[in-house]
PDB file of C-alpha atoms in Angstrom:
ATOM      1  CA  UNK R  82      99.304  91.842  57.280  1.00 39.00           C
ATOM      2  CA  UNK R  83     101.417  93.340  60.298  1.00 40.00           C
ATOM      3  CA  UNK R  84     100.483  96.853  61.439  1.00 41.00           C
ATOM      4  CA  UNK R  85     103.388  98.316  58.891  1.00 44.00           C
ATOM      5  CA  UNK R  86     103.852 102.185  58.761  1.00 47.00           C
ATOM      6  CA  UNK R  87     104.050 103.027  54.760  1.00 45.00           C
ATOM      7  CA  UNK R  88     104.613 106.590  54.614  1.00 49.00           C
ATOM      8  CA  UNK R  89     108.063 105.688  53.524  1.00 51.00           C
ATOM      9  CA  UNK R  90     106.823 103.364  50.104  1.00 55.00           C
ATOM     10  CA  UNK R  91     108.098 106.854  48.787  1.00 51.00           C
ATOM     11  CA  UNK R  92     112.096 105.606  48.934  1.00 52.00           C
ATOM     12  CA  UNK R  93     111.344 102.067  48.269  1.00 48.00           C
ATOM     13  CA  UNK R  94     110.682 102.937  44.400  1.00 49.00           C
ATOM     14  CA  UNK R  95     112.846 101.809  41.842  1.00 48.00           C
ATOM     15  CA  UNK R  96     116.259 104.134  42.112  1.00 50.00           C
ATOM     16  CA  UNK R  97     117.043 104.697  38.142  1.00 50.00           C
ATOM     17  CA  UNK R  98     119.239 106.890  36.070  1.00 49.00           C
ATOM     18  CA  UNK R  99     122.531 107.627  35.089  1.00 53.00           C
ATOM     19  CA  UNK R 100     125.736 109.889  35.590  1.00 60.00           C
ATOM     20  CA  UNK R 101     124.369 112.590  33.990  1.00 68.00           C
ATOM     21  CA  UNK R 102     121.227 113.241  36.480  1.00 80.00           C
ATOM     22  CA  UNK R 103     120.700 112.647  40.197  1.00 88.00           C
ATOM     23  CA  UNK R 104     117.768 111.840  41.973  1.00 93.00           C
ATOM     24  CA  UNK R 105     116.112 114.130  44.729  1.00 94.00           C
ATOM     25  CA  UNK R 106     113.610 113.367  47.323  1.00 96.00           C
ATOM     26  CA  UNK R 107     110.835 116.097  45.982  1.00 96.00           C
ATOM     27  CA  UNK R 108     108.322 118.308  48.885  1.00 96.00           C
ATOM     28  CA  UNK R 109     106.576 120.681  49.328  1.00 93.00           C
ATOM     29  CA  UNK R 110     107.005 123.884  51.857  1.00 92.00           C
ATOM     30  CA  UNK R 111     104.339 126.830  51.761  1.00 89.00           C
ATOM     31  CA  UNK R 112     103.837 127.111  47.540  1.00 88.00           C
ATOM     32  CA  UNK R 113     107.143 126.087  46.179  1.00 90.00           C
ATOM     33  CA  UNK R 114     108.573 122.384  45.537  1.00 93.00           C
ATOM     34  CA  UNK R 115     111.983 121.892  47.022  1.00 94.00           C
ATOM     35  CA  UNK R 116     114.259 119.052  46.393  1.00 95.00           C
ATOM     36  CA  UNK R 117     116.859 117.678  48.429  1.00 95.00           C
ATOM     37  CA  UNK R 118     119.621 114.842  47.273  1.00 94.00           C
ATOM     38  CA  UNK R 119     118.158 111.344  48.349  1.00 94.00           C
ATOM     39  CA  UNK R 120     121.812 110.183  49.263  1.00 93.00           C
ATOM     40  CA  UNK R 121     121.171 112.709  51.889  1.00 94.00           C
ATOM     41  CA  UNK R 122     118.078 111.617  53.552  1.00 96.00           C
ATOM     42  CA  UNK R 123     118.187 108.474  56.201  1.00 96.00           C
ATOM     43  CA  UNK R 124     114.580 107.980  56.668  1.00 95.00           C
ATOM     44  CA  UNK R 125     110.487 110.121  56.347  1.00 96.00           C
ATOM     45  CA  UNK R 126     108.633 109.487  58.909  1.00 96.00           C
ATOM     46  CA  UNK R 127     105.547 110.431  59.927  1.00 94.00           C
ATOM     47  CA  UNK R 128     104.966 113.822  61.687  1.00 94.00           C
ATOM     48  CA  UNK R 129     105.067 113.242  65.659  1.00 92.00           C
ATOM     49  CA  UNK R 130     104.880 116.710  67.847  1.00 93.00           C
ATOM     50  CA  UNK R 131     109.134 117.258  68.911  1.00 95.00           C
ATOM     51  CA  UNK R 132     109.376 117.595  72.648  1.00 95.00           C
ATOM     52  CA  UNK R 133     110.217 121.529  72.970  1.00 94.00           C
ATOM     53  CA  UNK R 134     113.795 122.753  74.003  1.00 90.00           C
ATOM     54  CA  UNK R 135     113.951 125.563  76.013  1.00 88.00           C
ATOM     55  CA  UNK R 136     116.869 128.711  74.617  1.00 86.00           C
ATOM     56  CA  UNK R 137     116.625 126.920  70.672  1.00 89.00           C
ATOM     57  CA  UNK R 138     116.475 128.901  68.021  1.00 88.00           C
ATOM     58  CA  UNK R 139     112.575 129.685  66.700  1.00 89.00           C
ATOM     59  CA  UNK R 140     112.872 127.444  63.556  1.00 91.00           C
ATOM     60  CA  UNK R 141     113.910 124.370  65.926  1.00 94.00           C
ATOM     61  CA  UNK R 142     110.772 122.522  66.694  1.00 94.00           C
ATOM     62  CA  UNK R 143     112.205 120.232  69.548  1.00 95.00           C
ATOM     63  CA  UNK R 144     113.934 116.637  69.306  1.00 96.00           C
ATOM     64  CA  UNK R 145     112.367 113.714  68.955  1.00 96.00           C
ATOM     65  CA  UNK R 146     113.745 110.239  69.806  1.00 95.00           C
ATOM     66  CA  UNK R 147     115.121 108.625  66.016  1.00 95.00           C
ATOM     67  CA  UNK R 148     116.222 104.989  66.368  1.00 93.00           C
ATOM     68  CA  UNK R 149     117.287 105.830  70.079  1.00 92.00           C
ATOM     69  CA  UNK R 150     119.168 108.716  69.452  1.00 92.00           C
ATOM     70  CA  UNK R 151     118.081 112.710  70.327  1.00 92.00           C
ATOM     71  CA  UNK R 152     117.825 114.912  66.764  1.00 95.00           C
ATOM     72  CA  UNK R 153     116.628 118.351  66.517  1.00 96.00           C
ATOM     73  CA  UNK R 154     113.778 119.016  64.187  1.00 96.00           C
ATOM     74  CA  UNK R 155     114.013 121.966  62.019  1.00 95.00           C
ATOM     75  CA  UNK R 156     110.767 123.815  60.801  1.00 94.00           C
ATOM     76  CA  UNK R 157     111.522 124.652  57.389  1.00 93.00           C
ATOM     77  CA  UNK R 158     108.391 127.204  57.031  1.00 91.00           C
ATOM     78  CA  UNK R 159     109.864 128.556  59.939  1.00 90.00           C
ATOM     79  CA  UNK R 160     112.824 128.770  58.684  1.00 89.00           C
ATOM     80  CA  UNK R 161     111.612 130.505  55.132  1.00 86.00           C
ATOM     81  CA  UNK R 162     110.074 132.382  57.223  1.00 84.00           C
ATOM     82  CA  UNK R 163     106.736 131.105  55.850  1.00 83.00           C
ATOM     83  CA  UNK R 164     103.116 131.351  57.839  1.00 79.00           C
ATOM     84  CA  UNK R 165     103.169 128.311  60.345  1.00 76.00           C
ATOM     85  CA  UNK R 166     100.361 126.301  58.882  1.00 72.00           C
ATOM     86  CA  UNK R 167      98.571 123.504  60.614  1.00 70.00           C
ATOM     87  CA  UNK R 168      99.568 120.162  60.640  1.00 67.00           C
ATOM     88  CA  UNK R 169      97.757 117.783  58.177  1.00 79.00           C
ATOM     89  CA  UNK R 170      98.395 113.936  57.513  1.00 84.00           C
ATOM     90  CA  UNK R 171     100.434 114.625  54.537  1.00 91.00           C
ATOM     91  CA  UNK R 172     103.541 116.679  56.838  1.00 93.00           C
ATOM     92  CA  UNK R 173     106.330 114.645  57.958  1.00 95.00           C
ATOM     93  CA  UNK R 174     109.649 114.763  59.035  1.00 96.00           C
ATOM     94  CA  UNK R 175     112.563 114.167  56.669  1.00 97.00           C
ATOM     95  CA  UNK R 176     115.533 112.918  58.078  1.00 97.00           C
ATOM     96  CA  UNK R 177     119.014 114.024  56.804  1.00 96.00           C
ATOM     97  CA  UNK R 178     123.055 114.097  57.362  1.00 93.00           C
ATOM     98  CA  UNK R 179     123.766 118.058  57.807  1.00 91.00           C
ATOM     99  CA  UNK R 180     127.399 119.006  58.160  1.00 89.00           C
ATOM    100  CA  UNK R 181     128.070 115.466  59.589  1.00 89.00           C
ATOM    101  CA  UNK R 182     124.939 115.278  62.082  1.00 92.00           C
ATOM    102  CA  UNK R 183     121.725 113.869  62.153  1.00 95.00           C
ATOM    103  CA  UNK R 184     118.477 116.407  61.586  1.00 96.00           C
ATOM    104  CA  UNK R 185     114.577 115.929  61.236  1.00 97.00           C
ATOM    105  CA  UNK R 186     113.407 118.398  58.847  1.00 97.00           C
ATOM    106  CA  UNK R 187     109.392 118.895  59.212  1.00 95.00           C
ATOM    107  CA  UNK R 188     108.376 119.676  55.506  1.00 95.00           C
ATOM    108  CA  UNK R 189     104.219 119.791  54.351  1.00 94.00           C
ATOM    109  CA  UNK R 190     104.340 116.865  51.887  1.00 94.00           C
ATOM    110  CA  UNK R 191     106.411 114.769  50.191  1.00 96.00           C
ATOM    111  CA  UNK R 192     105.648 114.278  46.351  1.00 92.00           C
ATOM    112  CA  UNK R 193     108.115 111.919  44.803  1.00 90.00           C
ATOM    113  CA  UNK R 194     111.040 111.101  43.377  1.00 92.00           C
ATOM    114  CA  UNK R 195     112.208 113.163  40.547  1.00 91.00           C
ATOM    115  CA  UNK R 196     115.527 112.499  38.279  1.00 91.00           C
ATOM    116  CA  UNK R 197     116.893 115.558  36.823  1.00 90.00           C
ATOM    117  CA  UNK R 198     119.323 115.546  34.209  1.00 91.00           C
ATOM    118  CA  UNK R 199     122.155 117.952  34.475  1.00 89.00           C
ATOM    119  CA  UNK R 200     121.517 119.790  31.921  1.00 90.00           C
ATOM    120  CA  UNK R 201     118.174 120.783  33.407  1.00 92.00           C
ATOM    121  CA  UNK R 202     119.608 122.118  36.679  1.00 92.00           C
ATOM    122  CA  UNK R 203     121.005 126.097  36.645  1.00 88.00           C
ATOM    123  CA  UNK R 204     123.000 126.490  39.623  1.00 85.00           C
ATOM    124  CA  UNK R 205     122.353 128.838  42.464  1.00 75.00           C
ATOM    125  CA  UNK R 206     124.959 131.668  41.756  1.00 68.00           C
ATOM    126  CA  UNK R 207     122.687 132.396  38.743  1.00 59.00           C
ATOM    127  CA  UNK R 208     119.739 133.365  40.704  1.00 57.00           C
ATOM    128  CA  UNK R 209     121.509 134.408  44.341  1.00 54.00           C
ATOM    129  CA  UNK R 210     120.423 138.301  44.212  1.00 52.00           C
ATOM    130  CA  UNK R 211     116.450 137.356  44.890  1.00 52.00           C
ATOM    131  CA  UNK R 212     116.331 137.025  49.036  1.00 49.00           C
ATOM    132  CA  UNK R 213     115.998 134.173  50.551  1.00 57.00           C
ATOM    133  CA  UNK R 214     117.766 132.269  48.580  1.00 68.00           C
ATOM    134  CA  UNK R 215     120.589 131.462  50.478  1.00 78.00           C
ATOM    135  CA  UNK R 216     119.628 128.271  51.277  1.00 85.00           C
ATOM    136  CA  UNK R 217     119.185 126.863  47.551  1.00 88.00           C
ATOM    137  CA  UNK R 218     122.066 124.770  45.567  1.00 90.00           C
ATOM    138  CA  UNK R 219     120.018 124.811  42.610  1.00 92.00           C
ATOM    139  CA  UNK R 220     116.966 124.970  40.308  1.00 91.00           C
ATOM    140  CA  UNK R 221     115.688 122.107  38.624  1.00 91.00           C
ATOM    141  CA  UNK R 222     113.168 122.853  35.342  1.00 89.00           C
ATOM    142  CA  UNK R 223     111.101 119.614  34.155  1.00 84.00           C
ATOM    143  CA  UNK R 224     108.641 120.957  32.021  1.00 84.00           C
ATOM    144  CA  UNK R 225     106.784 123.699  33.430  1.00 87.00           C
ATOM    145  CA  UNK R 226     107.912 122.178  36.782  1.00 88.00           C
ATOM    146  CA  UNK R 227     110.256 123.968  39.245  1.00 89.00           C
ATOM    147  CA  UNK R 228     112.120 122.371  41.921  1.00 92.00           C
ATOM    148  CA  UNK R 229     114.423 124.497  44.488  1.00 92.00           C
ATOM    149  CA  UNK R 230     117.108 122.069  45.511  1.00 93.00           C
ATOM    150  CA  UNK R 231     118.242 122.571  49.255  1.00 93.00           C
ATOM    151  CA  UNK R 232     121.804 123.055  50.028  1.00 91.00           C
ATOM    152  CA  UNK R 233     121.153 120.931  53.086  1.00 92.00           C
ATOM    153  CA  UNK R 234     124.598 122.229  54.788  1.00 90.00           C
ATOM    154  CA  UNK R 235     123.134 125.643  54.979  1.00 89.00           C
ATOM    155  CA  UNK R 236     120.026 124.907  56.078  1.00 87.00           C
ATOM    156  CA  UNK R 237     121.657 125.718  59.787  1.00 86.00           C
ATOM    157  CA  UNK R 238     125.375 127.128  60.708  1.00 83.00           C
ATOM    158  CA  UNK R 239     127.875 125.329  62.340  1.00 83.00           C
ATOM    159  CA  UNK R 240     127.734 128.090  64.905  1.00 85.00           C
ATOM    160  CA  UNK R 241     124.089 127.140  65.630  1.00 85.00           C
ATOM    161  CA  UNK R 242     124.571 123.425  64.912  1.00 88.00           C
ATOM    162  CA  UNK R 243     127.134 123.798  67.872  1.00 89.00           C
ATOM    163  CA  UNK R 244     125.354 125.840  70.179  1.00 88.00           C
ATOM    164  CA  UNK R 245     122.090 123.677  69.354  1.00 88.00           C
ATOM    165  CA  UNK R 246     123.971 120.182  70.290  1.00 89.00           C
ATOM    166  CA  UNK R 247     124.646 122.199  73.600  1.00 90.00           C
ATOM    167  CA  UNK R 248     121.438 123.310  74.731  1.00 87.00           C
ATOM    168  CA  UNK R 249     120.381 119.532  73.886  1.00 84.00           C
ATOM    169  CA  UNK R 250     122.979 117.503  76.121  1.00 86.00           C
ATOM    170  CA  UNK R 251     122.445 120.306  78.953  1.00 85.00           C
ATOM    171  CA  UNK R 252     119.008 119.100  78.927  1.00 78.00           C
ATOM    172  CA  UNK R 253     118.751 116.039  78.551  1.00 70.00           C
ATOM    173  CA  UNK R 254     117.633 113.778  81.670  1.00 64.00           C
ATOM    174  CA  UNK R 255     121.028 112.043  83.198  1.00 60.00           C
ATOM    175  CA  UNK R 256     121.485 108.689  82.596  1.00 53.00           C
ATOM    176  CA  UNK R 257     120.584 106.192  84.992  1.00 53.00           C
ATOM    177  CA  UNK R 258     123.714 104.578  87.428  1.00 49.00           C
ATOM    178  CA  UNK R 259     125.482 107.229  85.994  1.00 46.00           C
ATOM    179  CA  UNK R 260     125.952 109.654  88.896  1.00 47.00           C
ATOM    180  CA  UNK R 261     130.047 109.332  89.749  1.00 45.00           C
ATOM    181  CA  UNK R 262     129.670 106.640  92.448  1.00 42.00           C
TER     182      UNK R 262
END
């Protein structure tokens, strides 16, 4: 048996369901269960310490190197504002599309995959007054279960997004034989 890393056997269940519900990639962050759309996320991986980028916002960990290319890693208890806790073996990174670009999002755990019919999910607007919620979609209700699903292309603004892909290209190390002669 080859040395194979299986904190992904997560995504390699059994994708069911119908029109009428959509599947989300279930974690936890602090307390609360949050779920984001698994059409959205690329890859988990396991939790690597991001090489630090100096002038980043405080909820950007670093980058680390994904399938050769440079992404920013976002803290989401940072960015809850949530007590930075220590990391265990159960946090990894989540990898997602946001607003077109690559991101790693470090989360505590990852719990499964959960269908939720649409008739179980009350949108956002209805619950928008209680703070910090501006980064929700949705709530999803299974049972006595509550899931907070992300709106992934709020998790960061394009103005930081932009200013973020800047601070990463100024830093990064020039390329080899590429130096105008």
């Amino acid at each position: 048996m080859a040395g194979t890393d299986n904190t992904m056997d997560i995504l390699n269940l059994q994708f069911t369901g119908s029109e009428t519900e959509k599947q989300y990639i279930i974690f936890s962050v602090g307390d609360e269960e949050f779920g984001v759309d698994v059409l959205r996320v690329q890859e988990i991986i396991r939790y690597a310490e991001p090489t630090k980028i100096p002038h980043a916002p405080d909820f950007v960990e670093g980058v680390i190197n994904f399938r050769g290319a440079i992404i920013p890693v976002l803290n989401l208890r940072t960015r809850f504002a949530l007590q930075k806790a220590a990391d265990n073996v159960f946090t990894v990174i989540i990898v997602v599309e946001i607003n077109g670009k690559t991101f790693g999002l470090t989360v505590d755990q990852v719990s499964d995959i959960l269908s939720i019919p649409d008739d179980k999910i009350q949108p956002a607007s209805e619950f928008s007054a209680r703070a910090g919620t501006e980064y929700l979609k949705a709530m999803g209700k299974m049972g006595n279960r509550l899931v907070l699903i992300l709106d992934l292309d709020k998790i960061i603004s394009l103005n930081w997004q932009k200013k973020l892909e800047e601070i990463i290209e100024a830093s990064a190390p020039p390329v080899p034989g590429n130096n105008g002669n």
